[in-house]
mmCIF file of N, CA and C in Angstrom:
data_model
loop_
_atom_site.group_PDB
_atom_site.id
_atom_site.type_symbol
_atom_site.label_atom_id
_atom_site.label_comp_id
_atom_site.label_asym_id
_atom_site.label_seq_id
_atom_site.Cartn_x
_atom_site.Cartn_y
_atom_site.Cartn_z
ATOM 1 N N PHE B 1 61.246 -144.610 -79.131
ATOM 2 C CA PHE B 1 60.858 -143.564 -80.025
ATOM 3 C C PHE B 1 61.288 -143.776 -81.362
ATOM 4 N N THR B 2 60.511 -143.232 -82.335
ATOM 5 C CA THR B 2 60.736 -143.354 -83.749
ATOM 6 C C THR B 2 61.216 -142.053 -84.365
ATOM 7 N N THR B 3 62.220 -142.161 -85.163
ATOM 8 C CA THR B 3 62.797 -141.071 -85.853
ATOM 9 C C THR B 3 61.792 -140.340 -86.764
ATOM 10 N N GLY B 4 61.662 -138.934 -86.709
ATOM 11 C CA GLY B 4 60.715 -138.366 -87.541
ATOM 12 C C GLY B 4 59.177 -138.328 -87.043
ATOM 13 N N SER B 5 59.131 -138.613 -85.784
ATOM 14 C CA SER B 5 57.828 -138.750 -85.074
ATOM 15 C C SER B 5 57.551 -137.902 -83.716
ATOM 16 N N ALA B 6 58.204 -136.769 -83.725
ATOM 17 C CA ALA B 6 58.139 -136.015 -82.526
ATOM 18 C C ALA B 6 57.115 -135.100 -82.631
ATOM 19 N N GLY B 7 56.240 -134.691 -81.585
ATOM 20 C CA GLY B 7 55.139 -133.800 -81.558
ATOM 21 C C GLY B 7 54.906 -133.140 -80.225
ATOM 22 N N PHE B 8 54.286 -131.950 -80.268
ATOM 23 C CA PHE B 8 54.264 -131.212 -79.045
ATOM 24 C C PHE B 8 52.981 -130.272 -79.171
ATOM 25 N N SER B 9 52.556 -129.890 -78.046
ATOM 26 C CA SER B 9 51.136 -129.164 -78.045
ATOM 27 C C SER B 9 51.424 -128.045 -76.907
ATOM 28 N N LEU B 10 51.164 -126.859 -77.120
ATOM 29 C CA LEU B 10 51.167 -125.927 -75.871
ATOM 30 C C LEU B 10 49.881 -125.162 -75.618
ATOM 31 N N ASN B 11 49.574 -125.198 -74.445
ATOM 32 C CA ASN B 11 48.359 -124.630 -74.060
ATOM 33 C C ASN B 11 46.981 -124.839 -74.861
ATOM 34 N N GLY B 12 46.762 -126.304 -75.190
ATOM 35 C CA GLY B 12 45.788 -126.831 -75.902
ATOM 36 C C GLY B 12 45.866 -126.458 -77.378
ATOM 37 N N SER B 13 46.833 -126.051 -77.907
ATOM 38 C CA SER B 13 46.740 -125.721 -79.411
ATOM 39 C C SER B 13 46.935 -126.978 -80.294
ATOM 40 N N ASN B 14 46.574 -126.850 -81.512
ATOM 41 C CA ASN B 14 46.735 -128.086 -82.465
ATOM 42 C C ASN B 14 48.317 -128.537 -82.377
ATOM 43 N N THR B 15 48.521 -129.941 -82.451
ATOM 44 C CA THR B 15 49.702 -130.571 -82.182
ATOM 45 C C THR B 15 50.686 -130.135 -83.275
ATOM 46 N N SER B 16 51.942 -129.831 -83.065
ATOM 47 C CA SER B 16 52.802 -129.532 -84.007
ATOM 48 C C SER B 16 53.688 -130.865 -84.047
ATOM 49 N N THR B 17 54.137 -131.211 -85.235
ATOM 50 C CA THR B 17 54.982 -132.253 -85.351
ATOM 51 C C THR B 17 56.371 -131.935 -85.955
ATOM 52 N N SER B 18 57.395 -132.676 -85.789
ATOM 53 C CA SER B 18 58.700 -132.325 -86.215
ATOM 54 C C SER B 18 59.415 -133.614 -86.640
ATOM 55 N N ALA B 19 60.321 -133.527 -87.628
ATOM 56 C CA ALA B 19 60.987 -134.708 -88.069
ATOM 57 C C ALA B 19 62.452 -134.502 -87.639
ATOM 58 N N PRO B 20 62.951 -134.844 -86.511
ATOM 59 C CA PRO B 20 64.215 -134.900 -86.076
ATOM 60 C C PRO B 20 65.184 -135.786 -86.928
ATOM 61 N N ALA B 21 66.353 -135.406 -87.184
ATOM 62 C CA ALA B 21 67.268 -136.453 -87.869
ATOM 63 C C ALA B 21 67.356 -137.704 -87.150
ATOM 64 N N SER B 22 67.639 -137.457 -85.850
ATOM 65 C CA SER B 22 67.741 -138.786 -85.022
ATOM 66 C C SER B 22 67.322 -138.390 -83.591
ATOM 67 N N ILE B 23 67.080 -139.485 -82.769
ATOM 68 C CA ILE B 23 66.786 -139.250 -81.437
ATOM 69 C C ILE B 23 67.972 -139.760 -80.606
ATOM 70 N N PRO B 24 68.592 -138.993 -79.729
ATOM 71 C CA PRO B 24 69.806 -139.644 -79.125
ATOM 72 C C PRO B 24 69.314 -140.724 -78.093
ATOM 73 N N GLN B 25 70.122 -141.776 -77.935
ATOM 74 C CA GLN B 25 69.832 -142.938 -77.103
ATOM 75 C C GLN B 25 69.982 -142.422 -75.627
ATOM 76 N N HIS B 26 70.829 -141.519 -75.241
ATOM 77 C CA HIS B 26 70.940 -141.167 -73.859
ATOM 78 C C HIS B 26 70.790 -139.486 -73.800
ATOM 79 N N ILE B 27 69.821 -139.168 -73.155
ATOM 80 C CA ILE B 27 69.589 -137.754 -72.722
ATOM 81 C C ILE B 27 69.664 -137.400 -71.461
ATOM 82 N N ALA B 28 70.243 -136.168 -71.081
ATOM 83 C CA ALA B 28 70.127 -135.658 -69.745
ATOM 84 C C ALA B 28 69.173 -134.652 -69.695
ATOM 85 N N LEU B 29 68.082 -134.898 -68.888
ATOM 86 C CA LEU B 29 66.978 -133.805 -68.813
ATOM 87 C C LEU B 29 67.018 -132.986 -67.654
ATOM 88 N N THR B 30 67.365 -131.774 -67.874
ATOM 89 C CA THR B 30 67.476 -130.775 -66.724
ATOM 90 C C THR B 30 66.567 -129.687 -66.840
ATOM 91 N N PHE B 31 66.157 -129.062 -65.729
ATOM 92 C CA PHE B 31 65.210 -127.973 -65.554
ATOM 93 C C PHE B 31 65.969 -126.786 -64.969
ATOM 94 N N GLY B 32 65.686 -125.630 -65.618
ATOM 95 C CA GLY B 32 66.271 -124.432 -64.965
ATOM 96 C C GLY B 32 67.630 -124.233 -65.175
ATOM 97 N N TYR B 33 68.360 -124.975 -66.118
ATOM 98 C CA TYR B 33 69.895 -124.820 -66.016
ATOM 99 C C TYR B 33 70.178 -124.907 -67.544
ATOM 100 N N TYR B 34 71.079 -123.874 -68.029
ATOM 101 C CA TYR B 34 71.483 -123.834 -69.385
ATOM 102 C C TYR B 34 73.028 -124.416 -69.333
ATOM 103 N N PRO B 35 73.274 -125.550 -69.734
ATOM 104 C CA PRO B 35 74.537 -126.073 -69.781
ATOM 105 C C PRO B 35 75.685 -125.427 -70.443
ATOM 106 N N LEU B 36 75.308 -124.627 -71.559
ATOM 107 C CA LEU B 36 76.455 -123.962 -72.231
ATOM 108 C C LEU B 36 76.906 -122.785 -71.559
ATOM 109 N N SER B 37 76.216 -122.214 -70.562
ATOM 110 C CA SER B 37 76.723 -121.229 -69.730
ATOM 111 C C SER B 37 76.566 -121.498 -68.087
ATOM 112 N N PRO B 38 77.532 -122.089 -67.755
ATOM 113 C CA PRO B 38 77.569 -122.511 -66.302
ATOM 114 C C PRO B 38 77.224 -121.313 -65.387
ATOM 115 N N GLY B 39 76.300 -121.526 -64.581
ATOM 116 C CA GLY B 39 76.071 -120.484 -63.585
ATOM 117 C C GLY B 39 74.737 -119.786 -63.981
ATOM 118 N N ILE B 40 74.233 -120.077 -65.030
ATOM 119 C CA ILE B 40 73.021 -119.377 -65.503
ATOM 120 C C ILE B 40 71.844 -120.235 -65.209
ATOM 121 N N PHE B 41 70.951 -119.863 -64.372
ATOM 122 C CA PHE B 41 69.799 -120.586 -63.879
ATOM 123 C C PHE B 41 68.531 -119.830 -64.166
ATOM 124 N N SER B 42 67.302 -120.739 -64.353
ATOM 125 C CA SER B 42 66.170 -120.169 -64.450
ATOM 126 C C SER B 42 65.656 -119.466 -63.139
ATOM 127 N N ASN B 43 64.980 -118.410 -63.131
ATOM 128 C CA ASN B 43 64.339 -117.851 -62.011
ATOM 129 C C ASN B 43 62.779 -117.828 -62.148
ATOM 130 N N GLY B 44 62.282 -119.071 -62.205
ATOM 131 C CA GLY B 44 60.801 -119.261 -62.375
ATOM 132 C C GLY B 44 60.319 -120.644 -61.829
ATOM 133 N N TYR B 45 59.273 -121.062 -62.139
ATOM 134 C CA TYR B 45 58.860 -122.070 -61.625
ATOM 135 C C TYR B 45 58.147 -123.073 -62.811
ATOM 136 N N ILE B 46 57.907 -124.297 -62.496
ATOM 137 C CA ILE B 46 57.293 -125.305 -63.404
ATOM 138 C C ILE B 46 55.979 -125.521 -62.829
ATOM 139 N N LYS B 47 54.897 -125.309 -63.554
ATOM 140 C CA LYS B 47 53.567 -125.526 -63.013
ATOM 141 C C LYS B 47 53.169 -127.054 -63.050
ATOM 142 N N LYS B 48 53.571 -127.729 -64.073
ATOM 143 C CA LYS B 48 53.255 -128.989 -64.257
ATOM 144 C C LYS B 48 54.330 -129.855 -65.155
ATOM 145 N N PHE B 49 54.716 -131.191 -64.718
ATOM 146 C CA PHE B 49 55.630 -131.662 -65.757
ATOM 147 C C PHE B 49 55.204 -133.185 -65.658
ATOM 148 N N ALA B 50 55.113 -133.810 -66.725
ATOM 149 C CA ALA B 50 54.859 -135.285 -66.999
ATOM 150 C C ALA B 50 55.604 -135.804 -68.084
ATOM 151 N N TYR B 51 56.110 -137.019 -67.876
ATOM 152 C CA TYR B 51 56.962 -137.809 -68.758
ATOM 153 C C TYR B 51 56.155 -139.062 -69.229
ATOM 154 N N TYR B 52 56.107 -139.338 -70.534
ATOM 155 C CA TYR B 52 55.501 -140.367 -70.958
ATOM 156 C C TYR B 52 56.493 -141.028 -72.053
ATOM 157 N N PRO B 53 57.053 -142.270 -71.639
ATOM 158 C CA PRO B 53 58.062 -142.856 -72.435
ATOM 159 C C PRO B 53 57.619 -143.379 -73.694
ATOM 160 N N VAL B 54 56.377 -143.175 -74.278
ATOM 161 C CA VAL B 54 55.875 -143.605 -75.488
ATOM 162 C C VAL B 54 55.334 -142.330 -76.231
ATOM 163 N N ARG B 55 55.288 -142.291 -77.530
ATOM 164 C CA ARG B 55 54.646 -141.205 -78.381
ATOM 165 C C ARG B 55 53.208 -141.208 -78.314
ATOM 166 N N LEU B 56 52.719 -140.091 -77.605
ATOM 167 C CA LEU B 56 51.257 -140.096 -77.417
ATOM 168 C C LEU B 56 50.481 -139.593 -78.882
ATOM 169 N N ALA B 57 49.309 -139.975 -79.035
ATOM 170 C CA ALA B 57 48.530 -139.537 -80.162
ATOM 171 C C ALA B 57 48.478 -138.095 -80.074
ATOM 172 N N ASN B 58 48.354 -137.405 -81.155
ATOM 173 C CA ASN B 58 48.164 -135.820 -81.227
ATOM 174 C C ASN B 58 46.950 -135.421 -80.369
ATOM 175 N N ALA B 59 45.921 -136.136 -80.443
ATOM 176 C CA ALA B 59 44.724 -135.764 -79.522
ATOM 177 C C ALA B 59 45.091 -135.744 -78.199
ATOM 178 N N GLU B 60 45.725 -136.766 -77.771
ATOM 179 C CA GLU B 60 46.238 -136.974 -76.326
ATOM 180 C C GLU B 60 47.045 -135.893 -75.852
ATOM 181 N N LEU B 61 48.086 -135.577 -76.880
ATOM 182 C CA LEU B 61 49.042 -134.315 -76.435
ATOM 183 C C LEU B 61 48.215 -133.006 -76.215
ATOM 184 N N GLN B 62 47.293 -132.753 -77.208
ATOM 185 C CA GLN B 62 46.595 -131.567 -77.140
ATOM 186 C C GLN B 62 45.592 -131.523 -75.838
ATOM 187 N N ALA B 63 45.073 -132.661 -75.475
ATOM 188 C CA ALA B 63 44.183 -132.846 -74.210
ATOM 189 C C ALA B 63 44.905 -132.578 -73.007
ATOM 190 N N LEU B 64 46.038 -132.994 -73.012
ATOM 191 C CA LEU B 64 47.019 -132.825 -71.763
ATOM 192 C C LEU B 64 47.449 -131.441 -71.548
ATOM 193 N N THR B 65 47.442 -130.592 -72.500
ATOM 194 C CA THR B 65 47.824 -129.198 -72.456
ATOM 195 C C THR B 65 46.476 -128.285 -72.335
ATOM 196 N N GLU B 66 45.603 -128.706 -72.311
ATOM 197 C CA GLU B 66 44.293 -127.774 -72.280
ATOM 198 C C GLU B 66 44.193 -127.316 -70.769
ATOM 199 N N GLU B 67 43.918 -126.052 -70.507
ATOM 200 C CA GLU B 67 43.768 -125.543 -69.231
ATOM 201 C C GLU B 67 42.381 -125.695 -68.712
#
């Protein structure tokens, strides 16, 4: 990943970009758990999850989130 090149799209919206100061080398990915408050968990579900180890183009991000 490249610093300053983060992007996301929600429900087919235009891609939003962000410039994080840095991207950590080691990240723990968790779902439904809030690590700052042990014992607090989500009471919901995840409809779809996909991981891409590369930065996708803005158009690709948008197309992936269209319903």
